């Protein structure tokens, strides 16, 4: 009789642990999607029109000292350290193509509801022989509580011509909010 009680307690405990792990995994995945959508909304809100979206997400790099110098923000040190530590987990990946279908913008804003590969972008430049806006969004790096993140954005304009920046976002009342753009670059 005692073994049955212990067995049921262990079974319940394992179930709770699995539930917590799956919830955390969903929260992380949902946060990435929300940040992706927020960046697209932000870029379109700044007058971004006629852009293509690249599927591949690059690795994000973060350095606390560069952040402090580049932004002047007074972000708690533990949050910055968590982001810097989590940067080592950042990797190259691919955005879920279904995210484009969730964006409610016409072709004036987003040219295709299908994301481009790097090869597709190169072919687009060769085929049109015109400057284009191909946006590439890196993998977001979060703090441990998924309340702050850093993400890099690059625009490919033509073969060998690009510009980009990093964003620092904070979750405010459950909504990702762009706090600052920094480390702006151009080639």
mmCIF file of C-alpha atoms in Angstrom:
data_model
loop_
_atom_site.group_PDB
_atom_site.id
_atom_site.type_symbol
_atom_site.label_atom_id
_atom_site.label_comp_id
_atom_site.label_asym_id
_atom_site.label_seq_id
_atom_site.Cartn_x
_atom_site.Cartn_y
_atom_site.Cartn_z
ATOM 1 C CA UNK A 1 0.000 0.000 0.000
ATOM 2 C CA UNK A 2 2.812 2.449 0.830
ATOM 3 C CA UNK A 3 4.520 1.821 -2.515
ATOM 4 C CA UNK A 4 1.358 2.798 -4.350
ATOM 5 C CA UNK A 5 1.227 6.132 -2.488
ATOM 6 C CA UNK A 6 4.922 6.838 -3.192
ATOM 7 C CA UNK A 7 4.494 5.813 -6.830
ATOM 8 C CA UNK A 8 1.535 8.207 -7.264
ATOM 9 C CA UNK A 9 3.466 11.058 -5.598
ATOM 10 C CA UNK A 10 6.467 10.519 -7.881
ATOM 11 C CA UNK A 11 4.199 10.284 -10.896
ATOM 12 C CA UNK A 12 2.438 13.546 -9.950
ATOM 13 C CA UNK A 13 5.760 15.300 -9.314
ATOM 14 C CA UNK A 14 7.137 14.225 -12.692
ATOM 15 C CA UNK A 15 3.952 15.402 -14.385
ATOM 16 C CA UNK A 16 4.261 18.834 -12.735
ATOM 17 C CA UNK A 17 7.932 19.105 -13.740
ATOM 18 C CA UNK A 18 7.127 18.204 -17.350
ATOM 19 C CA UNK A 19 4.300 20.730 -17.374
ATOM 20 C CA UNK A 20 6.617 23.475 -16.073
ATOM 21 C CA UNK A 21 9.306 22.640 -18.647
ATOM 22 C CA UNK A 22 6.837 22.695 -21.539
ATOM 23 C CA UNK A 23 5.337 25.981 -20.298
ATOM 24 C CA UNK A 24 8.806 27.566 -20.076
ATOM 25 C CA UNK A 25 9.657 26.293 -23.548
ATOM 26 C CA UNK A 26 6.419 27.729 -24.962
ATOM 27 C CA UNK A 27 7.050 31.041 -23.203
ATOM 28 C CA UNK A 28 10.526 31.284 -24.723
ATOM 29 C CA UNK A 29 9.274 30.405 -28.205
ATOM 30 C CA UNK A 30 6.346 32.813 -27.860
ATOM 31 C CA UNK A 31 8.692 35.613 -26.743
ATOM 32 C CA UNK A 32 10.863 35.117 -29.834
ATOM 33 C CA UNK A 33 7.804 35.344 -32.083
ATOM 34 C CA UNK A 34 6.529 38.428 -30.258
ATOM 35 C CA UNK A 35 9.914 40.156 -30.611
ATOM 36 C CA UNK A 36 10.021 39.293 -34.334
ATOM 37 C CA UNK A 37 6.572 40.832 -34.845
ATOM 38 C CA UNK A 38 7.469 43.879 -32.739
ATOM 39 C CA UNK A 39 10.594 44.580 -34.820
ATOM 40 C CA UNK A 40 8.646 44.300 -38.090
ATOM 41 C CA UNK A 41 5.902 46.574 -36.695
ATOM 42 C CA UNK A 42 8.530 49.058 -35.492
ATOM 43 C CA UNK A 43 10.328 49.154 -38.847
ATOM 44 C CA UNK A 44 7.071 49.596 -40.771
ATOM 45 C CA UNK A 45 5.994 52.284 -38.298
ATOM 46 C CA UNK A 46 9.174 54.200 -39.117
ATOM 47 C CA UNK A 47 8.199 54.283 -42.787
ATOM 48 C CA UNK A 48 9.456 50.866 -43.885
ATOM 49 C CA UNK A 49 7.713 49.998 -47.124
ATOM 50 C CA UNK A 50 8.283 47.387 -49.778
ATOM 51 C CA UNK A 51 10.488 45.092 -47.708
ATOM 52 C CA UNK A 52 11.291 41.433 -48.024
ATOM 53 C CA UNK A 53 11.980 39.330 -44.934
ATOM 54 C CA UNK A 54 14.878 36.918 -44.782
ATOM 55 C CA UNK A 55 14.310 33.503 -43.168
ATOM 56 C CA UNK A 56 17.715 32.971 -41.600
ATOM 57 C CA UNK A 57 18.346 34.495 -38.217
ATOM 58 C CA UNK A 58 21.930 35.300 -37.423
ATOM 59 C CA UNK A 59 23.674 34.943 -34.093
ATOM 60 C CA UNK A 60 23.315 37.965 -31.817
ATOM 61 C CA UNK A 61 26.377 39.393 -30.106
ATOM 62 C CA UNK A 62 26.196 41.380 -26.873
ATOM 63 C CA UNK A 63 28.789 43.108 -24.728
ATOM 64 C CA UNK A 64 27.824 44.911 -21.498
ATOM 65 C CA UNK A 65 30.495 47.628 -21.868
ATOM 66 C CA UNK A 66 29.519 48.389 -25.480
ATOM 67 C CA UNK A 67 25.860 48.517 -24.457
ATOM 68 C CA UNK A 68 26.495 50.980 -21.632
ATOM 69 C CA UNK A 69 28.619 53.254 -23.817
ATOM 70 C CA UNK A 70 26.273 53.012 -26.816
ATOM 71 C CA UNK A 71 23.003 53.630 -24.991
ATOM 72 C CA UNK A 72 23.710 55.450 -21.718
ATOM 73 C CA UNK A 73 20.793 53.526 -20.204
ATOM 74 C CA UNK A 74 20.749 52.623 -16.532
ATOM 75 C CA UNK A 75 19.749 48.961 -16.834
ATOM 76 C CA UNK A 76 20.263 46.796 -13.721
ATOM 77 C CA UNK A 77 23.665 45.093 -13.848
ATOM 78 C CA UNK A 78 22.211 41.625 -13.212
ATOM 79 C CA UNK A 79 19.929 41.949 -16.285
ATOM 80 C CA UNK A 80 22.857 42.962 -18.512
ATOM 81 C CA UNK A 81 24.996 40.138 -17.125
ATOM 82 C CA UNK A 82 22.227 37.603 -17.793
ATOM 83 C CA UNK A 83 21.877 38.816 -21.388
ATOM 84 C CA UNK A 84 25.647 38.659 -21.862
ATOM 85 C CA UNK A 85 25.747 35.134 -20.405
ATOM 86 C CA UNK A 86 22.813 34.016 -22.569
ATOM 87 C CA UNK A 87 24.551 35.417 -25.652
ATOM 88 C CA UNK A 88 26.744 32.324 -25.643
ATOM 89 C CA UNK A 89 23.587 30.269 -26.294
ATOM 90 C CA UNK A 90 22.610 32.366 -29.308
ATOM 91 C CA UNK A 91 22.966 30.570 -32.601
ATOM 92 C CA UNK A 92 22.168 30.769 -36.257
ATOM 93 C CA UNK A 93 18.675 29.539 -37.015
ATOM 94 C CA UNK A 94 15.629 29.963 -39.201
ATOM 95 C CA UNK A 95 12.473 31.938 -38.423
ATOM 96 C CA UNK A 96 9.182 30.095 -38.589
ATOM 97 C CA UNK A 97 7.772 31.063 -42.002
ATOM 98 C CA UNK A 98 4.251 31.047 -40.529
ATOM 99 C CA UNK A 99 5.113 34.239 -38.649
ATOM 100 C CA UNK A 100 4.799 36.162 -41.916
ATOM 101 C CA UNK A 101 1.212 35.009 -42.289
ATOM 102 C CA UNK A 102 0.434 36.445 -38.859
ATOM 103 C CA UNK A 103 1.535 39.935 -39.950
ATOM 104 C CA UNK A 104 -1.347 42.037 -41.235
ATOM 105 C CA UNK A 105 0.430 44.133 -43.853
ATOM 106 C CA UNK A 106 -0.267 44.345 -47.570
ATOM 107 C CA UNK A 107 2.264 44.076 -50.391
ATOM 108 C CA UNK A 108 2.997 47.804 -50.121
ATOM 109 C CA UNK A 109 4.765 47.004 -46.854
ATOM 110 C CA UNK A 110 5.858 43.372 -47.088
ATOM 111 C CA UNK A 111 6.448 42.254 -50.679
ATOM 112 C CA UNK A 112 5.956 38.512 -50.126
ATOM 113 C CA UNK A 113 4.254 36.368 -47.537
ATOM 114 C CA UNK A 114 7.106 33.918 -47.991
ATOM 115 C CA UNK A 115 10.472 34.655 -46.425
ATOM 116 C CA UNK A 116 13.643 34.706 -48.502
ATOM 117 C CA UNK A 117 16.758 32.614 -48.104
ATOM 118 C CA UNK A 118 20.155 34.290 -48.596
ATOM 119 C CA UNK A 119 20.254 32.756 -52.061
ATOM 120 C CA UNK A 120 16.751 34.108 -52.845
ATOM 121 C CA UNK A 121 17.916 37.611 -51.851
ATOM 122 C CA UNK A 122 20.964 37.398 -54.124
ATOM 123 C CA UNK A 123 18.770 36.208 -57.000
ATOM 124 C CA UNK A 124 16.360 39.089 -56.336
ATOM 125 C CA UNK A 125 19.201 41.617 -56.644
ATOM 126 C CA UNK A 126 20.471 39.979 -59.847
ATOM 127 C CA UNK A 127 17.013 39.671 -61.398
ATOM 128 C CA UNK A 128 15.766 43.207 -60.665
ATOM 129 C CA UNK A 129 19.149 45.001 -60.848
ATOM 130 C CA UNK A 130 17.629 47.436 -58.325
ATOM 131 C CA UNK A 131 18.150 48.300 -54.704
ATOM 132 C CA UNK A 132 15.789 46.377 -52.427
ATOM 133 C CA UNK A 133 14.978 46.209 -48.715
ATOM 134 C CA UNK A 134 15.673 42.739 -47.392
ATOM 135 C CA UNK A 135 15.398 42.747 -43.606
ATOM 136 C CA UNK A 136 17.196 40.141 -41.519
ATOM 137 C CA UNK A 137 16.405 39.774 -37.818
ATOM 138 C CA UNK A 138 18.779 37.898 -35.535
ATOM 139 C CA UNK A 139 17.884 35.529 -32.756
ATOM 140 C CA UNK A 140 16.840 37.609 -29.716
ATOM 141 C CA UNK A 141 18.905 37.260 -26.534
ATOM 142 C CA UNK A 142 16.802 37.414 -23.375
ATOM 143 C CA UNK A 143 17.485 37.884 -19.698
ATOM 144 C CA UNK A 144 16.551 34.922 -17.501
ATOM 145 C CA UNK A 145 13.017 36.217 -16.854
ATOM 146 C CA UNK A 146 12.253 36.986 -20.520
ATOM 147 C CA UNK A 147 11.560 40.624 -19.635
ATOM 148 C CA UNK A 148 14.450 42.268 -21.558
ATOM 149 C CA UNK A 149 16.157 41.386 -24.808
ATOM 150 C CA UNK A 150 18.629 42.463 -27.455
ATOM 151 C CA UNK A 151 18.174 41.760 -31.154
ATOM 152 C CA UNK A 152 20.119 42.790 -34.256
ATOM 153 C CA UNK A 153 18.503 43.957 -37.480
ATOM 154 C CA UNK A 154 20.222 44.182 -40.862
ATOM 155 C CA UNK A 155 18.941 45.554 -44.145
ATOM 156 C CA UNK A 156 20.497 44.258 -47.331
ATOM 157 C CA UNK A 157 20.101 46.933 -49.976
ATOM 158 C CA UNK A 158 22.116 45.375 -52.796
ATOM 159 C CA UNK A 159 25.017 42.946 -53.047
ATOM 160 C CA UNK A 160 27.724 44.502 -50.838
ATOM 161 C CA UNK A 161 25.455 47.269 -49.499
ATOM 162 C CA UNK A 162 23.826 46.945 -46.088
ATOM 163 C CA UNK A 163 23.104 48.716 -42.825
ATOM 164 C CA UNK A 164 21.870 47.665 -39.432
ATOM 165 C CA UNK A 165 21.524 48.261 -35.737
ATOM 166 C CA UNK A 166 20.708 46.610 -32.449
ATOM 167 C CA UNK A 167 17.567 47.058 -30.424
ATOM 168 C CA UNK A 168 17.109 46.820 -26.681
ATOM 169 C CA UNK A 169 13.528 45.827 -25.850
ATOM 170 C CA UNK A 170 11.717 45.550 -22.545
ATOM 171 C CA UNK A 171 8.425 43.870 -21.765
ATOM 172 C CA UNK A 172 6.145 46.607 -20.408
ATOM 173 C CA UNK A 173 2.751 45.487 -19.123
ATOM 174 C CA UNK A 174 3.146 42.265 -21.126
ATOM 175 C CA UNK A 175 4.013 43.990 -24.437
ATOM 176 C CA UNK A 176 7.496 44.118 -25.973
ATOM 177 C CA UNK A 177 8.556 47.749 -26.273
ATOM 178 C CA UNK A 178 11.567 49.142 -28.134
ATOM 179 C CA UNK A 179 13.584 51.115 -25.598
ATOM 180 C CA UNK A 180 16.591 52.120 -27.704
ATOM 181 C CA UNK A 181 18.351 51.553 -31.014
ATOM 182 C CA UNK A 182 22.142 51.458 -30.833
ATOM 183 C CA UNK A 183 25.314 50.287 -32.596
ATOM 184 C CA UNK A 184 24.135 51.593 -35.953
ATOM 185 C CA UNK A 185 26.411 50.561 -38.823
ATOM 186 C CA UNK A 186 26.599 50.837 -42.620
ATOM 187 C CA UNK A 187 28.680 49.324 -45.444
#
